[in-house]
Coordinates of C-alpha atoms in Angstrom, one line a residue:
M1 CA 107.9 82.8 149.0
L2 CA 105.1 82.9 151.8
T3 CA 102.3 80.4 151.8
I4 CA 98.6 81.6 152.8
Y5 CA 95.6 79.1 152.8
C6 CA 92.6 80.4 152.1
M7 CA 89.3 78.0 152.5
G8 CA 91.4 75.3 151.6
E9 CA 93.6 76.9 148.7
V10 CA 97.2 77.7 148.7
V11 CA 98.1 81.6 147.6
S12 CA 101.6 82.6 147.6
V13 CA 102.5 85.8 148.6
S14 CA 106.5 87.1 147.7
K15 CA 107.7 89.0 151.3
R16 CA 108.5 92.6 149.3
D17 CA 103.9 91.8 148.4
L18 CA 104.0 91.9 152.2
L19 CA 106.2 94.7 153.1
K20 CA 104.6 96.7 150.5
V21 CA 101.0 96.2 152.0
S22 CA 102.3 96.6 155.4
I23 CA 104.0 100.2 154.2
A24 CA 100.4 100.8 152.3
S25 CA 98.7 100.2 155.6
S26 CA 101.3 101.8 157.8
L27 CA 101.2 105.1 155.7
G28 CA 97.3 105.8 156.7
V29 CA 98.6 104.6 160.3
G30 CA 101.5 107.0 159.8
F31 CA 99.3 110.0 158.9
E32 CA 97.3 109.7 161.9
F33 CA 100.0 110.0 164.5
Y34 CA 101.6 112.8 162.9
D35 CA 98.3 114.5 162.0
F36 CA 97.6 114.4 165.8
L37 CA 101.4 115.5 166.9
I38 CA 101.5 118.3 165.1
F39 CA 98.0 119.8 165.8
G40 CA 100.0 119.2 169.5
Y41 CA 102.6 121.2 167.9
A42 CA 100.4 124.0 166.2
A43 CA 98.2 124.6 169.5
P44 CA 99.8 127.1 170.9
A45 CA 99.9 128.9 167.1
I46 CA 96.1 128.0 166.8
S47 CA 95.2 128.7 169.6
Q48 CA 96.8 132.8 169.6
L49 CA 95.5 132.7 165.9
F50 CA 92.1 131.4 165.8
F51 CA 91.0 131.7 169.5
P52 CA 92.6 135.4 170.5
I53 CA 91.9 136.0 174.6
K54 CA 94.0 137.0 177.0
N55 CA 94.3 133.8 179.2
A56 CA 96.9 131.3 177.4
L57 CA 95.9 128.3 179.0
L58 CA 92.1 128.8 178.4
S59 CA 92.9 129.9 174.8
I60 CA 94.8 126.2 174.7
L61 CA 91.8 124.8 175.8
Y62 CA 89.9 126.0 172.9
A63 CA 92.1 124.7 170.8
F64 CA 92.2 121.1 172.4
I65 CA 88.2 121.1 172.0
V66 CA 88.4 121.5 168.1
F67 CA 91.1 118.7 168.2
A68 CA 88.7 116.2 169.8
T69 CA 86.0 117.6 167.5
G70 CA 88.1 115.7 165.4
Y71 CA 87.5 112.4 166.6
A72 CA 83.9 113.1 166.9
G73 CA 83.7 112.5 163.6
R74 CA 85.8 109.1 163.6
P75 CA 83.1 106.5 164.7
L76 CA 81.3 107.7 161.7
G77 CA 83.9 106.9 159.3
A78 CA 84.4 103.7 160.9
I79 CA 81.3 102.3 160.2
I80 CA 80.8 104.2 156.2
F81 CA 84.4 102.9 155.3
G82 CA 84.2 99.5 157.4
H83 CA 80.9 99.2 155.2
M84 CA 82.8 99.6 152.6
G85 CA 86.2 97.9 153.0
D86 CA 83.9 94.9 154.2
K87 CA 81.7 94.9 151.4
I88 CA 83.6 96.2 148.2
G89 CA 87.3 95.6 149.5
R90 CA 89.6 96.4 151.8
K91 CA 92.2 98.2 149.1
Y92 CA 90.2 101.0 147.3
T93 CA 88.3 101.8 150.4
L94 CA 92.2 102.8 151.6
V95 CA 92.5 104.7 148.4
F96 CA 89.3 106.7 149.1
T97 CA 90.4 107.4 152.8
I98 CA 93.7 108.5 152.6
S99 CA 92.7 110.9 149.4
L100 CA 89.8 112.8 151.7
M101 CA 92.9 112.8 154.6
G102 CA 95.1 114.5 152.3
A103 CA 92.5 116.8 151.2
A104 CA 91.4 117.8 154.8
S105 CA 94.7 118.6 155.8
L106 CA 95.3 120.9 152.7
G107 CA 92.3 122.9 153.9
I108 CA 94.0 123.4 157.1
A109 CA 97.5 124.0 155.6
V110 CA 95.4 127.2 154.0
L111 CA 92.7 128.4 156.6
P112 CA 92.4 132.1 157.5
T113 CA 92.7 133.2 160.2
Y114 CA 90.2 134.5 163.5
Y115 CA 92.0 138.6 162.6
Q116 CA 90.8 138.3 159.0
I117 CA 87.0 136.5 159.0
G118 CA 86.3 136.6 162.5
I119 CA 84.3 133.8 164.1
W120 CA 84.3 132.0 160.5
A121 CA 87.6 130.3 161.4
P122 CA 87.5 128.4 164.3
V123 CA 84.4 127.1 162.9
L124 CA 86.1 126.2 159.7
L125 CA 89.0 124.8 161.2
T126 CA 86.3 122.5 163.5
I127 CA 84.6 121.6 160.2
L128 CA 88.1 120.3 158.6
R129 CA 89.2 118.5 161.6
I130 CA 85.8 116.7 161.6
L131 CA 86.4 115.8 158.2
Q132 CA 90.1 114.7 158.8
G133 CA 88.0 112.4 161.8
I134 CA 85.8 111.1 159.4
S135 CA 88.3 109.8 156.9
L136 CA 90.7 108.6 159.4
G137 CA 87.8 106.3 161.0
G138 CA 88.7 103.9 157.7
E139 CA 92.5 103.7 158.0
F140 CA 93.1 101.8 160.8
G141 CA 90.6 99.5 160.7
G142 CA 91.3 98.5 157.2
G143 CA 95.0 99.4 157.0
M144 CA 95.5 96.8 160.1
T145 CA 93.0 94.2 158.3
L146 CA 94.7 94.2 155.0
T147 CA 98.2 93.6 156.7
G148 CA 96.9 90.7 158.6
E149 CA 95.2 89.0 156.3
F150 CA 97.9 89.0 153.9
A151 CA 100.4 87.9 156.7
P152 CA 100.7 83.9 157.2
I153 CA 99.5 82.6 160.4
N154 CA 102.7 82.3 162.2
E155 CA 104.4 85.7 161.4
R156 CA 101.1 88.0 161.9
A157 CA 101.9 90.2 164.7
M158 CA 105.6 90.8 163.2
W159 CA 104.0 92.0 160.0
L160 CA 101.4 94.0 162.4
G161 CA 104.3 95.1 164.3
V162 CA 106.1 96.5 161.2
A163 CA 102.9 98.2 160.3
Q164 CA 102.6 99.6 163.7
T165 CA 105.8 101.0 163.6
A166 CA 104.0 103.9 162.0
Q167 CA 103.0 104.9 165.3
G168 CA 106.7 105.9 165.9
S169 CA 107.6 106.7 162.2
G170 CA 104.4 109.6 161.8
P171 CA 105.2 111.5 165.2
L172 CA 109.4 110.8 163.9
L173 CA 108.6 112.7 161.0
A174 CA 106.8 115.2 162.8
V175 CA 109.1 116.2 165.3
G176 CA 112.3 116.1 162.9
L177 CA 110.0 118.5 161.1
V178 CA 109.5 120.9 163.8
G179 CA 113.1 120.6 165.1
L180 CA 114.4 121.0 161.8
L181 CA 112.2 124.2 160.8
T182 CA 112.8 125.7 164.2
L183 CA 116.0 125.6 164.1
L184 CA 116.5 126.9 160.7
Y185 CA 113.6 129.8 161.7
G186 CA 113.0 130.6 165.0
Q187 CA 110.3 129.6 166.8
S188 CA 108.0 132.6 166.2
W189 CA 108.3 131.9 162.4
F190 CA 106.4 128.5 163.4
I191 CA 103.9 130.1 165.3
D192 CA 103.4 132.1 162.3
V193 CA 103.7 130.1 159.1
G194 CA 105.7 126.6 160.0
W195 CA 102.7 124.9 161.4
R196 CA 100.9 125.4 158.1
V197 CA 103.7 124.5 156.3
L198 CA 103.4 120.5 158.6
F199 CA 99.4 120.2 157.3
A200 CA 100.8 120.9 153.7
I201 CA 103.4 118.1 154.3
G202 CA 100.7 115.8 154.8
V203 CA 98.8 116.5 152.2
I204 CA 102.3 114.6 150.4
I205 CA 101.8 112.1 152.5
A206 CA 98.9 111.8 151.4
I207 CA 99.5 111.9 147.7
I208 CA 102.5 108.9 148.1
G209 CA 99.7 106.5 149.9
V210 CA 97.6 107.0 147.0
Y211 CA 100.5 106.3 144.7
I212 CA 101.5 102.7 146.8
R213 CA 97.8 102.0 147.8
L214 CA 97.1 101.6 143.6
R215 CA 99.9 99.2 143.2
I216 CA 98.6 96.6 145.9
S217 CA 96.6 93.7 145.4
E218 CA 93.8 93.4 147.3
S219 CA 93.8 91.3 150.6
P220 CA 93.9 87.5 149.2
V221 CA 91.4 86.5 152.4
F222 CA 88.3 89.1 151.3
R223 CA 89.2 87.9 147.8
F224 CA 88.3 84.3 148.4
A225 CA 85.3 84.7 150.9
K226 CA 83.9 87.6 148.0
S227 CA 84.5 84.7 145.4
R228 CA 82.2 82.4 147.9
G229 CA 79.4 85.2 148.7
N230 CA 80.4 85.5 152.2
I231 CA 80.2 89.0 152.1
S232 CA 77.7 91.3 154.7
R233 CA 75.4 93.4 153.2
L234 CA 75.4 95.2 156.3
P235 CA 78.6 94.3 158.5
L236 CA 77.8 96.6 161.8
V237 CA 74.6 95.4 161.9
D238 CA 75.8 92.0 162.0
A239 CA 78.4 92.6 164.0
F240 CA 76.4 93.1 166.7
R241 CA 73.5 91.0 165.7
A242 CA 75.4 87.8 164.7
G243 CA 77.2 87.9 169.0
Y244 CA 79.7 89.7 168.2
W245 CA 78.8 92.5 170.4
K246 CA 80.5 91.0 173.5
R247 CA 83.5 91.1 171.9
I248 CA 83.6 94.5 170.4
I249 CA 83.1 95.7 174.0
H250 CA 86.0 94.0 175.1
G251 CA 88.1 95.0 172.4
L252 CA 87.1 98.7 173.2
G253 CA 89.0 98.4 176.8
F254 CA 92.2 96.8 175.2
I255 CA 92.2 100.3 173.8
I256 CA 91.6 102.9 176.6
G257 CA 94.6 102.4 178.5
G258 CA 97.1 102.9 175.7
T259 CA 95.3 105.5 173.6
T260 CA 94.8 107.5 176.8
M261 CA 99.2 107.3 177.6
T262 CA 100.1 107.4 174.2
Y263 CA 98.0 110.4 173.6
A264 CA 99.5 112.2 177.1
T265 CA 102.8 111.5 176.3
S266 CA 102.7 112.8 172.6
V267 CA 100.0 115.7 172.2
F268 CA 99.6 116.6 176.0
A269 CA 103.1 116.6 176.7
L270 CA 104.2 118.6 174.1
T271 CA 101.9 121.7 175.0
Y272 CA 102.3 121.0 178.4
L273 CA 106.2 121.3 178.5
T274 CA 106.2 124.0 175.7
S275 CA 103.6 126.0 177.1
I276 CA 102.5 125.3 180.5
L277 CA 107.0 124.5 182.1
H278 CA 108.3 126.6 179.1
V279 CA 110.7 124.2 178.3
P280 CA 112.1 125.1 175.0
L281 CA 110.8 123.3 171.9
L282 CA 113.7 121.8 170.5
E283 CA 114.6 119.9 173.9
V284 CA 111.0 119.0 173.8
T285 CA 111.6 117.3 170.3
I286 CA 114.8 115.9 170.4
A287 CA 113.5 113.9 173.9
Q288 CA 110.0 112.4 171.7
I289 CA 112.5 111.5 168.6
I290 CA 114.3 109.1 171.0
G291 CA 111.3 108.1 172.0
F292 CA 109.9 107.1 168.6
T293 CA 112.9 106.0 167.1
I294 CA 112.9 103.1 170.4
L295 CA 109.5 102.5 169.2
I296 CA 110.1 101.8 166.0
I297 CA 112.8 99.3 166.4
F298 CA 111.6 97.5 168.8
S299 CA 107.4 96.9 167.6
P300 CA 108.3 94.3 165.4
I301 CA 110.6 92.7 167.1
F302 CA 108.2 92.1 170.0
G303 CA 105.4 91.2 167.8
M304 CA 107.8 88.6 166.6
L305 CA 107.8 87.3 170.1
A306 CA 104.2 87.7 170.2
D307 CA 103.9 85.2 166.7
K308 CA 106.2 83.0 169.0
Y309 CA 105.1 83.0 172.9
G310 CA 101.6 84.2 172.6
R311 CA 99.7 87.6 172.5
K312 CA 98.6 87.9 176.0
P313 CA 102.1 87.8 177.8
F314 CA 103.2 90.7 176.1
M315 CA 100.0 92.7 176.6
I316 CA 99.6 92.2 180.4
A317 CA 103.2 93.1 180.3
Y318 CA 102.6 96.5 178.7
A319 CA 99.2 97.7 180.8
V320 CA 101.3 96.4 184.1
G321 CA 104.3 98.3 183.2
T322 CA 102.6 101.4 182.1
L323 CA 100.6 101.4 185.4
A324 CA 103.6 101.3 187.8
F325 CA 105.1 103.8 185.5
V326 CA 102.2 106.1 184.9
Y327 CA 103.5 108.4 187.9
P328 CA 107.3 108.7 187.7
Y329 CA 106.5 109.5 183.8
F330 CA 104.7 112.8 185.1
L331 CA 107.0 113.4 187.7
L332 CA 110.0 113.1 185.2
I333 CA 109.0 116.0 182.7
S334 CA 108.0 118.0 185.5
T335 CA 111.6 118.5 186.7
K336 CA 112.0 120.2 183.0
S337 CA 115.5 118.2 183.2
L338 CA 116.2 117.4 179.2
P339 CA 117.9 114.3 180.5
L340 CA 114.9 113.1 182.7
I341 CA 112.5 114.0 179.5
I342 CA 114.3 111.5 177.8
L343 CA 114.1 108.8 180.3
A344 CA 110.4 109.1 180.2
Q345 CA 109.8 109.4 176.5
A346 CA 112.5 106.3 176.0
V347 CA 111.1 104.1 178.6
Y348 CA 107.4 104.5 178.1
N349 CA 107.7 103.9 174.2
F350 CA 109.9 101.3 174.8
M351 CA 106.9 99.3 176.8
G352 CA 104.4 100.4 174.4
S353 CA 106.2 98.2 171.6
W354 CA 105.7 95.4 173.9
M355 CA 102.1 95.0 172.6
N356 CA 102.2 96.7 169.3
G357 CA 101.7 93.7 167.2
A358 CA 99.9 91.6 169.8
Y359 CA 96.6 93.4 170.5
I360 CA 96.0 94.1 167.1
A361 CA 96.9 90.9 165.7
M362 CA 94.1 89.3 168.4
L363 CA 91.6 92.0 167.8
L364 CA 91.9 90.8 164.1
E365 CA 91.9 87.1 165.1
M366 CA 88.4 87.8 167.3
F367 CA 86.2 88.4 164.1
P368 CA 85.3 86.8 160.7
T369 CA 86.5 87.9 157.4
R370 CA 82.8 89.1 157.1
V371 CA 82.7 91.8 159.2
R372 CA 86.8 92.5 160.5
Y373 CA 87.5 95.4 158.9
T374 CA 84.1 97.0 160.4
A375 CA 84.6 95.6 164.0
I376 CA 88.2 96.6 164.1
S377 CA 87.3 100.0 162.8
F378 CA 84.7 100.7 165.6
I379 CA 86.5 99.4 168.3
Y380 CA 89.4 101.3 167.8
H381 CA 87.9 104.5 166.8
V382 CA 85.4 104.9 169.2
G383 CA 88.4 104.2 171.9
V384 CA 90.1 106.8 170.5
A385 CA 87.3 109.2 169.8
A386 CA 85.9 108.9 173.8
F387 CA 89.9 108.4 175.3
G388 CA 92.4 110.2 173.1
G389 CA 90.7 112.7 171.2
T390 CA 89.7 114.1 174.7
T391 CA 92.8 113.6 176.8
P392 CA 94.9 116.8 175.9
F393 CA 92.0 118.5 176.9
I394 CA 91.2 116.8 180.5
A395 CA 95.0 116.5 181.2
T396 CA 94.8 120.4 180.4
Y397 CA 91.5 120.9 182.7
L398 CA 92.8 118.8 185.2
I399 CA 96.0 121.2 185.9
Y400 CA 93.8 124.2 185.3
T401 CA 91.1 123.6 188.0
T402 CA 93.7 121.7 190.8
H403 CA 96.7 123.7 190.3
Y404 CA 98.3 120.6 190.6
N405 CA 101.1 119.7 187.8
L406 CA 100.9 115.9 187.9
A407 CA 97.2 115.9 187.9
P408 CA 97.0 113.6 184.6
V409 CA 98.2 111.0 186.7
Y410 CA 95.1 109.8 187.4
W411 CA 93.2 110.1 184.4
G412 CA 96.2 107.4 183.0
L413 CA 95.7 105.3 185.9
V414 CA 92.2 104.9 185.3
G415 CA 92.5 104.3 181.8
M416 CA 95.3 101.4 182.0
T417 CA 93.7 99.9 185.0
I418 CA 90.6 99.1 182.6
T419 CA 93.0 97.9 180.2
L420 CA 94.6 95.5 182.2
I421 CA 91.4 93.8 183.2
A422 CA 90.4 93.7 179.6
F423 CA 93.9 92.0 178.6
I424 CA 93.4 89.9 181.7
L425 CA 90.2 88.5 180.8
A426 CA 91.1 87.9 176.7
K427 CA 91.5 84.5 175.6
E428 CA 94.5 84.1 173.9
T429 CA 94.2 83.7 170.0
K430 CA 97.9 83.3 168.4
G431 CA 97.6 80.4 165.7
T432 CA 93.7 81.2 165.0
D433 CA 93.4 81.2 161.1
L434 CA 91.9 84.3 159.6
N435 CA 89.7 82.5 157.0
Y436 CA 86.3 81.8 158.6

């Protein structure tokens, strides 16, 4: 049994319960990364079926615009579900968010194409993407808050690292399914039907998520805060009015670089390699499977180290390492050589595991219980909307306008520089009690 201190009272939590909470939290995060990667895989098909124009690169740009509109809904979802999570509780808010995600994914899976309903096809696709964005706006902040509030103070980053393995397991499921379906049925079948199957499988993930979340307990930290009336009526207003706005802006700096590079090395890299460099989809799948497997293995390990040595060293190491690797990454994948593409994916994901548990632990420790869900959701989804959803479009546009295949390097360098500064300016939070 693990011991958690909630406002002077002792709560015992079994490791089994904590593992269940981490899995329940990771399902939503995994769905997020599964969703954005299958959209990347589906982008060539969606561009043909929903934006049928002669210029293939311009058609893909339109598909990525729709991809980015989904992220416009995320800050709204962060405000709506952050309010619910800080007012009525973490558990049932997360049940609702994943249910809405599943419904939107089902809509995309059965959506008619431009050839069947004309302009309504891209319009409805955009609406469904925005609904996905709204639902996902409550996922990351809620899942990480729930996990962090269950975890013992000296194991918090490690358990958050377990929850953050979803950043690898979600995409791993996506690329594994794409590789399997392509191998069994061929790439032309995937463009016609296979991408719809991937969105339909997302519905199954949502159903599993609802089942597990209904069987977990509410956060002990939130329960104690509620029993003492320490609940905010308007969490977002309180977060800014109570002087936490500086921490929110600082937290946004945490998100920018990692988000930019994560989307560049997954969604954009996938479409870039298959549609522009014409690397076989199966080869790209193999490289990404290896990279995501490394992320899954090492995220809890470095989270455990962050519990021992502090959050900042691993956050700064990630930022410095990634800054040095941005140019080599794009250079390696531009060779079209499978071993070098694998090397690029493996190195980036290994470095990503350095800070997965550390940075989210620090974010949780920066905010009090009454606004924690709202603040984390707002920080993460504003950052992802501004720098994640737009990255595939910006990277493609840079190549389109400059005719230079390595042009996305500059976008990655800007993002990581901002994040390195934010990490350096952060105060170490290791050992912070979340009961405040």
